[in-house]
Short mmCIF file of C-alpha atoms in Angstrom, two decimals:
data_model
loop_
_atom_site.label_atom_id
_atom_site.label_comp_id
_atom_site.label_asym_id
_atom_site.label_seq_id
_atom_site.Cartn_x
_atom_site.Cartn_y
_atom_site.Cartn_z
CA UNK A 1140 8.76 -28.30 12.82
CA UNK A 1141 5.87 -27.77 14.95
CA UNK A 1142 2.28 -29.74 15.24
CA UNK A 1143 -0.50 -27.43 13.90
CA UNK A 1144 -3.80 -27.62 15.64
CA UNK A 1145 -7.21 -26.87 14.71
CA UNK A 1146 -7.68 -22.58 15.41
CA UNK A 1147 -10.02 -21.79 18.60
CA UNK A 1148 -13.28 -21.02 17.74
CA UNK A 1149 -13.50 -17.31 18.13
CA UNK A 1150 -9.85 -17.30 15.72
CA UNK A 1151 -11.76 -19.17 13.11
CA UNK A 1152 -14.53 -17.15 13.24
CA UNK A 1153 -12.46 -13.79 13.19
CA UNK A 1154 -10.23 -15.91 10.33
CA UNK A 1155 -13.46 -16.57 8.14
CA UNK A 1156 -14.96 -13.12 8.61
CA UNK A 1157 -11.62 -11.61 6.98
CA UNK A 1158 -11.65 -13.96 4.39
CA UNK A 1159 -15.06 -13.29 3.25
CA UNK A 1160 -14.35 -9.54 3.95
CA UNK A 1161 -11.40 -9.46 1.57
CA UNK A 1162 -13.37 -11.14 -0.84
CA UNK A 1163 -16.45 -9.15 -0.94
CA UNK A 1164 -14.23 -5.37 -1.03
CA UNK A 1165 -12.35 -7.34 -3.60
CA UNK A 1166 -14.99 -7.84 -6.07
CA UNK A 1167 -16.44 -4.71 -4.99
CA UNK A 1168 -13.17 -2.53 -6.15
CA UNK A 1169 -13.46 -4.69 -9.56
CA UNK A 1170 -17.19 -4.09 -10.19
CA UNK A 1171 -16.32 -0.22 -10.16
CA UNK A 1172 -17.72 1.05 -13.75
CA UNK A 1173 -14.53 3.50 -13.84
CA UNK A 1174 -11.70 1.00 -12.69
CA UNK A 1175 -8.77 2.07 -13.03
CA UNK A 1176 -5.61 -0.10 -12.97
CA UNK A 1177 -4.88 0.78 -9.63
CA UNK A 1178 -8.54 -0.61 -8.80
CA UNK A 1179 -7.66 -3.90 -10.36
CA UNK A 1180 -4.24 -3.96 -8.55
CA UNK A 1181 -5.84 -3.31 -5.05
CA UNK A 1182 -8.55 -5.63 -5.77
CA UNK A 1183 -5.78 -8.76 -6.46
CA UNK A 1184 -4.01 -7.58 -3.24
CA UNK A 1185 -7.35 -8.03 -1.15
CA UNK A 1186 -8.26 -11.04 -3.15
CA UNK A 1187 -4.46 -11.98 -1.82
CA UNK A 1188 -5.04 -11.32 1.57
CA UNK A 1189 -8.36 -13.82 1.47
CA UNK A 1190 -6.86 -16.41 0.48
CA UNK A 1191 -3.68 -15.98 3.11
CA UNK A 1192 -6.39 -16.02 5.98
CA UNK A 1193 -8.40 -18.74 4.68
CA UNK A 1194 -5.58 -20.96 3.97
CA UNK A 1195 -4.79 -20.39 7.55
CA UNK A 1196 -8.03 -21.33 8.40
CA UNK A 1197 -8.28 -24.57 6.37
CA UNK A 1198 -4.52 -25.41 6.42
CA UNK A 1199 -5.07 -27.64 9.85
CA UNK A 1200 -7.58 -29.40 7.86
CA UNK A 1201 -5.99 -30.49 5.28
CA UNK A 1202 -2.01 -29.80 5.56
CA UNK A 1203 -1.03 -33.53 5.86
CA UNK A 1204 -3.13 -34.16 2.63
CA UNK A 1205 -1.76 -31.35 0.72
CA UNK A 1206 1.44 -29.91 1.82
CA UNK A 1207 1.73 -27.49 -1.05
CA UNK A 1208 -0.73 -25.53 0.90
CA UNK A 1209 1.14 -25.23 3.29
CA UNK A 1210 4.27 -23.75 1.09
CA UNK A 1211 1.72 -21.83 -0.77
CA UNK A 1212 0.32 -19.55 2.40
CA UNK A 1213 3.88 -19.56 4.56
CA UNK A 1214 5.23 -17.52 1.07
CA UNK A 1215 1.90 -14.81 1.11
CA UNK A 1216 4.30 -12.10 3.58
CA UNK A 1217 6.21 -11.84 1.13
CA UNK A 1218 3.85 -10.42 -1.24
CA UNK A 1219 2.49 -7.41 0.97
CA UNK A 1220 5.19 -5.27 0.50
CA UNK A 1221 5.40 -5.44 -3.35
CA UNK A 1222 1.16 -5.04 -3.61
CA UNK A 1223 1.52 -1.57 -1.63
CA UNK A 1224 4.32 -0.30 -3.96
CA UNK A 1225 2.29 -1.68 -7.01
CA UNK A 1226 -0.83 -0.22 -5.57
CA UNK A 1227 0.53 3.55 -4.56
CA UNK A 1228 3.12 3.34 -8.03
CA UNK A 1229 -0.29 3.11 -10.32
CA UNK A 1230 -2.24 5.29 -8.31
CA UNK A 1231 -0.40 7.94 -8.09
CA UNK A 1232 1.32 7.63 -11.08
CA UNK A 1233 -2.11 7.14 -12.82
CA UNK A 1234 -0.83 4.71 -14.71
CA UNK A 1235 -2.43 2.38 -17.63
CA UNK A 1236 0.08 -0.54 -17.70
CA UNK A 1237 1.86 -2.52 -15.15
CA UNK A 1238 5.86 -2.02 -15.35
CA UNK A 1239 7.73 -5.20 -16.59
CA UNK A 1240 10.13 -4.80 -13.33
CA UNK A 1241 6.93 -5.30 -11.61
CA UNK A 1242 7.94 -9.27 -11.92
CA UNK A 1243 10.98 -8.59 -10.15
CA UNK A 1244 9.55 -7.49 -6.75
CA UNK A 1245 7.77 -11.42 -7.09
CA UNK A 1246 10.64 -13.51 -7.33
CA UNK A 1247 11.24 -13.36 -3.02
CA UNK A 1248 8.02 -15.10 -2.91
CA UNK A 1249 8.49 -17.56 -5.50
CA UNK A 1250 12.41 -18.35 -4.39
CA UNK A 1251 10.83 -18.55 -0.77
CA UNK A 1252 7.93 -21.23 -2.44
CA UNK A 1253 10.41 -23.22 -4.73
CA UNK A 1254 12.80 -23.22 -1.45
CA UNK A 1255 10.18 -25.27 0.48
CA UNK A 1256 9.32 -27.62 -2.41
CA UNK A 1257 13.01 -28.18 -3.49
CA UNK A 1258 15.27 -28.03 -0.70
CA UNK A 1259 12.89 -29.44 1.66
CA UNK A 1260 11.63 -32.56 0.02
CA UNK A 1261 10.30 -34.26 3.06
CA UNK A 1262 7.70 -31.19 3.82
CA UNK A 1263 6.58 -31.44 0.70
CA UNK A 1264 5.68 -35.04 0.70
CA UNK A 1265 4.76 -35.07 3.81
CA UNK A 1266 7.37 -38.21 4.33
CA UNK A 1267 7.80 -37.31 8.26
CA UNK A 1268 4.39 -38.14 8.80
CA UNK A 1269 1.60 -35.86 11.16
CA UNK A 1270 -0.37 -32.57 10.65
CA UNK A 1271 2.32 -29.70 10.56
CA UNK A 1272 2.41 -26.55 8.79
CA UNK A 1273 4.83 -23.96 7.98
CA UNK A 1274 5.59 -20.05 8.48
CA UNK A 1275 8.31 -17.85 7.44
CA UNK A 1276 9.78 -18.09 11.14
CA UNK A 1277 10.29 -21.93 10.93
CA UNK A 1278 12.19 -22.36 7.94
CA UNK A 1279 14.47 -20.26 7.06
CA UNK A 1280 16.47 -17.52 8.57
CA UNK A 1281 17.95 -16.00 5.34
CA UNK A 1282 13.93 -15.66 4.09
CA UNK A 1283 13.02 -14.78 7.74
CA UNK A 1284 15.40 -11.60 7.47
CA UNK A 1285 14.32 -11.19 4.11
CA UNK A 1286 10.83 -10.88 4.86
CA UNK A 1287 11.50 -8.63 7.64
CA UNK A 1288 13.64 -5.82 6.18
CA UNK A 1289 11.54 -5.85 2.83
CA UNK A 1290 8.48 -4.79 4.32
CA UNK A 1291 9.60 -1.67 5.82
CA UNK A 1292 12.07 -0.90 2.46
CA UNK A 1293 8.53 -1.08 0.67
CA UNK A 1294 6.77 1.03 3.12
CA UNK A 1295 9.26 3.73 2.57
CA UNK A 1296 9.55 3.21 -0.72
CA UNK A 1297 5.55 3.80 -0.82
CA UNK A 1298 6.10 7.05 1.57
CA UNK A 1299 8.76 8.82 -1.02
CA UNK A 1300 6.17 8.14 -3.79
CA UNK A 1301 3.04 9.17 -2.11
CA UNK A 1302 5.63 13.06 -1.32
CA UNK A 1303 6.97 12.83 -4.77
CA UNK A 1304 2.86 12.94 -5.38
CA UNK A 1305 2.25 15.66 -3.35
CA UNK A 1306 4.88 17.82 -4.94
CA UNK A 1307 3.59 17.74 -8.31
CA UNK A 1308 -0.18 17.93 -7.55
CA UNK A 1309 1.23 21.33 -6.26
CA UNK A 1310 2.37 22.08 -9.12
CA UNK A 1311 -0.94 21.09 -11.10
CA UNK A 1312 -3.92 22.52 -8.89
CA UNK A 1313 -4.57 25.07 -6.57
CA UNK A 1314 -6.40 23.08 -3.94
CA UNK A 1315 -6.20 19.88 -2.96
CA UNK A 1316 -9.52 19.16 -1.46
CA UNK A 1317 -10.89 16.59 -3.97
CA UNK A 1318 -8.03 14.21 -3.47
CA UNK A 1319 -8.02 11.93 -0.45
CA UNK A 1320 -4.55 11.37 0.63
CA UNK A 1321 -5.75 9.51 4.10
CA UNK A 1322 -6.44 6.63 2.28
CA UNK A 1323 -3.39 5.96 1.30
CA UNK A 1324 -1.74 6.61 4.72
CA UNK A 1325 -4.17 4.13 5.87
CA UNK A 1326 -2.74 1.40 3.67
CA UNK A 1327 0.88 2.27 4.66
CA UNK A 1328 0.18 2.61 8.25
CA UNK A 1329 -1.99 -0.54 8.34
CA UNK A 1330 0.81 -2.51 6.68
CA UNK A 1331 2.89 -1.31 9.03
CA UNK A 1332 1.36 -2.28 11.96
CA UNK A 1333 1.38 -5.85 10.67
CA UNK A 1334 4.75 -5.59 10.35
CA UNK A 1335 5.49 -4.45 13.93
CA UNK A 1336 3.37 -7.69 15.01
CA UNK A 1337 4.99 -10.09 12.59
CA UNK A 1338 8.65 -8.31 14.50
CA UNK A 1339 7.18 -8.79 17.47
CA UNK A 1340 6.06 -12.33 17.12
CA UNK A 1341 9.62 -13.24 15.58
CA UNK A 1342 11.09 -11.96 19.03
CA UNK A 1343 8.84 -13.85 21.17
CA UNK A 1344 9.70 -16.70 19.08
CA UNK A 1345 13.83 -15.99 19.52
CA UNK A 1346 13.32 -15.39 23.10
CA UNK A 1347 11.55 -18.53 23.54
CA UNK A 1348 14.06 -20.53 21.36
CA UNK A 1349 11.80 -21.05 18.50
CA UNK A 1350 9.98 -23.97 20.25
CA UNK A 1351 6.99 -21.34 21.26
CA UNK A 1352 3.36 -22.53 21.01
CA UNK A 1353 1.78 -21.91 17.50
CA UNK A 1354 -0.49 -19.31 19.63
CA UNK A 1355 2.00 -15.90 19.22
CA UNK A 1356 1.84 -16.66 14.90
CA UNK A 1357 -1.95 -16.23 15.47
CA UNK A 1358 -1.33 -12.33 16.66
CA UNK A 1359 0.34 -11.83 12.98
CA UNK A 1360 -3.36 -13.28 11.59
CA UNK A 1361 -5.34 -11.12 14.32
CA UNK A 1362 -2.98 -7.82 12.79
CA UNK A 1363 -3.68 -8.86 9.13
CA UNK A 1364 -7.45 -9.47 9.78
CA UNK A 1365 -7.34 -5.71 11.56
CA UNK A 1366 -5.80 -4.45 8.35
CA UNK A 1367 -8.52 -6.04 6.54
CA UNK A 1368 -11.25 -4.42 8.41
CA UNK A 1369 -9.48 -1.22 7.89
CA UNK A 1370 -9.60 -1.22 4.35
CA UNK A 1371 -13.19 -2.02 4.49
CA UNK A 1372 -13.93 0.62 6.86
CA UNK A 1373 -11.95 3.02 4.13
CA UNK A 1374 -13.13 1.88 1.29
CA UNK A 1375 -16.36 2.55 1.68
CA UNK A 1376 -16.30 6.11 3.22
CA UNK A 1377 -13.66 7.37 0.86
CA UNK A 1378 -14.07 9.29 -2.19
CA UNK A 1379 -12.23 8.81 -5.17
CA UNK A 1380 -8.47 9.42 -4.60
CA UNK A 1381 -7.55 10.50 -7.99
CA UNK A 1382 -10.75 11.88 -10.25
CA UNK A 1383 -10.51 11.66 -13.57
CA UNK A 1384 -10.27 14.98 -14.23
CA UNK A 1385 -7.50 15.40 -11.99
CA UNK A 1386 -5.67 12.43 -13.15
CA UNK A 1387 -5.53 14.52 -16.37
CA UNK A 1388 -4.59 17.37 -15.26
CA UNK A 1389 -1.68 16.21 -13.60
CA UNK A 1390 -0.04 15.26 -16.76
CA UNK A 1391 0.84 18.84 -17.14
CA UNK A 1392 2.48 18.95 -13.31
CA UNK A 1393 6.47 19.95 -13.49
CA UNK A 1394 8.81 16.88 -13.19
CA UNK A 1395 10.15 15.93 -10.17
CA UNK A 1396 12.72 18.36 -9.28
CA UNK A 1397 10.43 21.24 -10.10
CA UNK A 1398 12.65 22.07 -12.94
CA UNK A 1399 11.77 22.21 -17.08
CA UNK A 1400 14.66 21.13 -19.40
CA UNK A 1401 14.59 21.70 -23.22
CA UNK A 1402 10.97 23.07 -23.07
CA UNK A 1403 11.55 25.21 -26.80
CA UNK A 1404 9.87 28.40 -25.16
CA UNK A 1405 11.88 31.40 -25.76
CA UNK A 1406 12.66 33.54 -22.77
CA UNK A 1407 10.90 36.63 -24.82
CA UNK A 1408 7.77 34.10 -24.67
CA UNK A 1409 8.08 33.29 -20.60
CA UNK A 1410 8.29 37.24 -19.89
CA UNK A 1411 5.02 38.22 -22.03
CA UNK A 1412 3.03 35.09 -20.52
CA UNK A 1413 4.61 36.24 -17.23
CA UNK A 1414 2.86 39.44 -17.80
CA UNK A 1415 -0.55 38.63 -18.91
CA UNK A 1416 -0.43 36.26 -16.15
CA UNK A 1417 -0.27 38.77 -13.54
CA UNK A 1418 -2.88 41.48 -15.27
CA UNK A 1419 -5.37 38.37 -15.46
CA UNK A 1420 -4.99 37.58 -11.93
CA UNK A 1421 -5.09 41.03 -11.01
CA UNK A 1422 -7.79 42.34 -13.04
CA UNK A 1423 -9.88 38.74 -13.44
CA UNK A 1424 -9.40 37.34 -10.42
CA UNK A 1425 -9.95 33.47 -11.29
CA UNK A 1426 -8.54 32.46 -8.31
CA UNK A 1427 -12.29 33.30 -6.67
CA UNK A 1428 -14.21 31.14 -8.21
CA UNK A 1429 -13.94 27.37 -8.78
CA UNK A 1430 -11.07 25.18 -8.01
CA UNK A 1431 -8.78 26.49 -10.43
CA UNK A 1432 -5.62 24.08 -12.14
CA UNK A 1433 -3.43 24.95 -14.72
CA UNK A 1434 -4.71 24.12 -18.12
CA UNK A 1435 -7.73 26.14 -17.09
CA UNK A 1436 -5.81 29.17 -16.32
CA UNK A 1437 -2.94 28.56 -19.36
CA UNK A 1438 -6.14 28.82 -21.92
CA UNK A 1439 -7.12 32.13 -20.42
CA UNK A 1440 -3.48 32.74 -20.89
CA UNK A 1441 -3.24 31.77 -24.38
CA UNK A 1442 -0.71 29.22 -23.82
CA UNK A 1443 -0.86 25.63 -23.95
CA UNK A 1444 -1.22 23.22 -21.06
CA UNK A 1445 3.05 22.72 -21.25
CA UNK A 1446 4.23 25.97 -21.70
CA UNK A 1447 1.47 27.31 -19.22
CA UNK A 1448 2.73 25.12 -16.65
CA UNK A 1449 6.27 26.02 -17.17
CA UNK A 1450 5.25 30.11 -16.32
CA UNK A 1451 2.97 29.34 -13.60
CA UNK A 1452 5.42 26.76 -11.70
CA UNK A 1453 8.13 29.20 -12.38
CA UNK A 1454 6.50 32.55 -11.43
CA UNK A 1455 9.27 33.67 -8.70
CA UNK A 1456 10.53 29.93 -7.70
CA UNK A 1457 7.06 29.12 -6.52
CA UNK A 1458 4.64 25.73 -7.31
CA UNK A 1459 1.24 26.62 -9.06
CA UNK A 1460 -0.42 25.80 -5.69
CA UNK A 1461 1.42 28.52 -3.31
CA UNK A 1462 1.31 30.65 -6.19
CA UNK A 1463 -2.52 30.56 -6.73
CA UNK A 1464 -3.28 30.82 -2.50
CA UNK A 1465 -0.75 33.59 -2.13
CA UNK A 1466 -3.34 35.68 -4.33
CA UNK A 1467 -6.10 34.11 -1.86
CA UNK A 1468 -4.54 34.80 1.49
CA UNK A 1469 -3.89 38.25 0.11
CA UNK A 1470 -7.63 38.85 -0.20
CA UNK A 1471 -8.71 37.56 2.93
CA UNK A 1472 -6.02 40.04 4.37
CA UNK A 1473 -7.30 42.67 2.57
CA UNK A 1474 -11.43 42.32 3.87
CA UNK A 1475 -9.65 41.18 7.23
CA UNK A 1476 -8.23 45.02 7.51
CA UNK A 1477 -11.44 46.50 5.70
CA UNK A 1478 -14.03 45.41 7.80
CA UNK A 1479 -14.17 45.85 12.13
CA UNK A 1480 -15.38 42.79 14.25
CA UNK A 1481 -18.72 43.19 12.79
CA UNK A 1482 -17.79 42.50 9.85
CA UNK A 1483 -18.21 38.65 7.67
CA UNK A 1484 -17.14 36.14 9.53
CA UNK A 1485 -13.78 34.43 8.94
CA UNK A 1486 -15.55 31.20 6.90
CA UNK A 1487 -17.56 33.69 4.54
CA UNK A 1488 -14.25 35.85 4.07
CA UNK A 1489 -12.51 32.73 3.29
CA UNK A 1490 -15.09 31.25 0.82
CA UNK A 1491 -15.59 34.70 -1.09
CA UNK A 1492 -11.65 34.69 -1.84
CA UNK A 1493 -11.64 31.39 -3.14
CA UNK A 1494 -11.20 28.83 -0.72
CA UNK A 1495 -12.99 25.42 -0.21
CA UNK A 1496 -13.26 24.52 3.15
CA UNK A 1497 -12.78 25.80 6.33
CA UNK A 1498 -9.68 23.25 7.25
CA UNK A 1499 -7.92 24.03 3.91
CA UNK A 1500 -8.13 27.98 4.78
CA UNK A 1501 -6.76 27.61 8.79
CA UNK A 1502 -4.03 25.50 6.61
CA UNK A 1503 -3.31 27.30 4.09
CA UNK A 1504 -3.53 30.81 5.61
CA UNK A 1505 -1.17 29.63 8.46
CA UNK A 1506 1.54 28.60 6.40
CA UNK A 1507 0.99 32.03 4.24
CA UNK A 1508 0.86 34.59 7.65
CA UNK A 1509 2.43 32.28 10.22
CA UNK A 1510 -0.58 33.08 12.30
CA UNK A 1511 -3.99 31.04 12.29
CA UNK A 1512 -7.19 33.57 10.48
CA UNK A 1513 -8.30 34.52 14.34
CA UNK A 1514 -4.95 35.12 15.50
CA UNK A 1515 -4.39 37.72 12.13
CA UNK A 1516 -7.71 39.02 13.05
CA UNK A 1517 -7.84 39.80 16.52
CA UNK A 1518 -3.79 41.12 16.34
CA UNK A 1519 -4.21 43.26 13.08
#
């Protein structure tokens, strides 16, 4: 085992300004008068991360004295993985309850802390004498390969939730500019990046022979107090990911798969909501004004939110959201081929026929025409 020494000054300071960070967004994320679950969840992660960098920070202190500490903050790695999936699961899932299997995903960490305090009686007594502390890389290889193939299996894991998201908020609303995906892809790339350092520090390590100075696990502390920083950064220039509203609304978003089994509505029903569907979009046009979603539209249908979601996500094989913006890129077409180049300009086209924001249009418009609104309008 090797001889921990006290951090250099500017690794303290960056260790304490992370700790008090984590601290501070934590209780911030808790003090939120509409928490959600996913709130709480995020707020134990960062309150998690605080105490893995302040541990670090006081572990040189006071390892000899208390060794547990030591087995305590060497076992925190393993708990990153398992907070994003928690995290991204209840947000996007907009759940009210944590899962039971949630447990499950803990057990690494608490094998990993009952392996140090068990099978290696003499670091936790502290029987060999000195200051030492220890890290994932020093004690065991089966946890060390462990720890390093979880934390990408969770980052996938995270990814195929976060597209399994944006398939059925497709199928719930017609625009997605109210919900702030980047925030999540700054957790998962953050994390990630961590990761690469914590591989990269494992190689130095291997290369060296595993007798490298304690300076290369400092890099994994530098990478977690980026992430940190990050999140701060994030946190407070993001909106809300999921509204409330939305949250709601998504309830009534097809299953995964796109496809509705056992729904009770008779195909005689499907064809005449099928119908009025298309005379109110022709002749009412909601797709103009605000953000429209489908229990909105399935009450001017007459239907409920269910069966209304069944029509409009099966309306020629296509989700409520290409559905809705095929009407809108339609429109724009039509004023594009109306007026000369004297006419609106692209952003005032876009906005009259329903669209949000300039970025959402180019998108949307582009993946409609395969040509970007100026390319349509100077080739038409």
């Amino acid at each position: 085992m090797e001889r921990c020494t006290i951090a250099a000054p500017g690794m303290s300071a960056i260790l304490v300004v992370a700790t008090v960070q984590s601290w501070f967004l934590a209780a911030l994320v808790a003090s939120r008068r509409d928490r959600r679950l996913s709130d709480t969840v995020l707020a134990i992660w960062l309150l998690l991360m605080g105490m893995h960098t302040g541990l670090y920070y006081v572990l040189p202190r006071v390892g000899a004295a208390l060794p547990w500490v030591s087995a305590l903050n060497s076992a925190f790695p393993f708990l990153q993985g398992p907070m994003l999936y928690f995290y991204v699961d209840t947000l996007t899932g907009s759940r009210r309850r944590l899962r039971a299997s949630y447990a499950g995903h803990l057990l690494p960490a608490a094998a990993f802390v009952a392996y140090q305090w068990w099978a290696l009686p003499a670091i936790s007594t502290g029987t060999h004498g000195g200051t030492r502390t220890l890290h994932i890389f020093s004690v065991s290889s089966f946890f060390t390969g462990l720890l390093l193939l979880s934390v990408p299996v969770y980052i996938a894991w995270s990814l195929v939730l976060i597209g399994r998201y944006r398939q059925r908020l497709a199928g719930a609303v017609s625009t997605s500019d109210c919900i702030d995906l980047g925030w999540l892809r700054t957790l998962v790339a953050g994390l990630g990046f961590v990761w690469v350092v914590v591989f990269g520090t494992f190689l130095a390590r291997a290369l060296a022979g595993g007798d490298s100075a304690h300076g290369p696990t400092h890099l994994v502390f530098w990478a977690v107090a980026l992430f940190v920083y990050a999140i701060g950064y994030q946190a407070f220039r993001q909106r809300h990911f999921v509204s409330e509203p939305v949250a709601e609304i998504m309830k009534t978003a097809p299953p995964p798969g796109g496809k509705y089994q056992k729904s009770g509505l008779p195909e005689a029903e499907v064809q005449r909501l099928d119908e009025r569907l298309l005379r109110v979009m022709e002749t009412e046009r909601p797709w103009r004004g605000d953000p429209l979603d489908v229990p909105s539209l399935a009450a001017a249908l007459g239907a409920s939110r269910n069966h209304g979601s069944q029509v409009l996500n099966g309306h020629e094989g296509r989700s409520f959201h290409d559905f809705v913006n095929g009407y809108r890129v339609a429109a724009v077409k039509e004023r594009l081929a109306e007026g000369g180049e004297e006419g609106p300009s692209l952003l005032e086209i876009a906005l009259a026929s329903g669209f949000r924001s300039k970025a959402t249009f180019n998108r949307i418009f582009k993946q409609h025409t395969g040509r970007t609104p100026s390319q349509y309008r100077a080739g038409r």
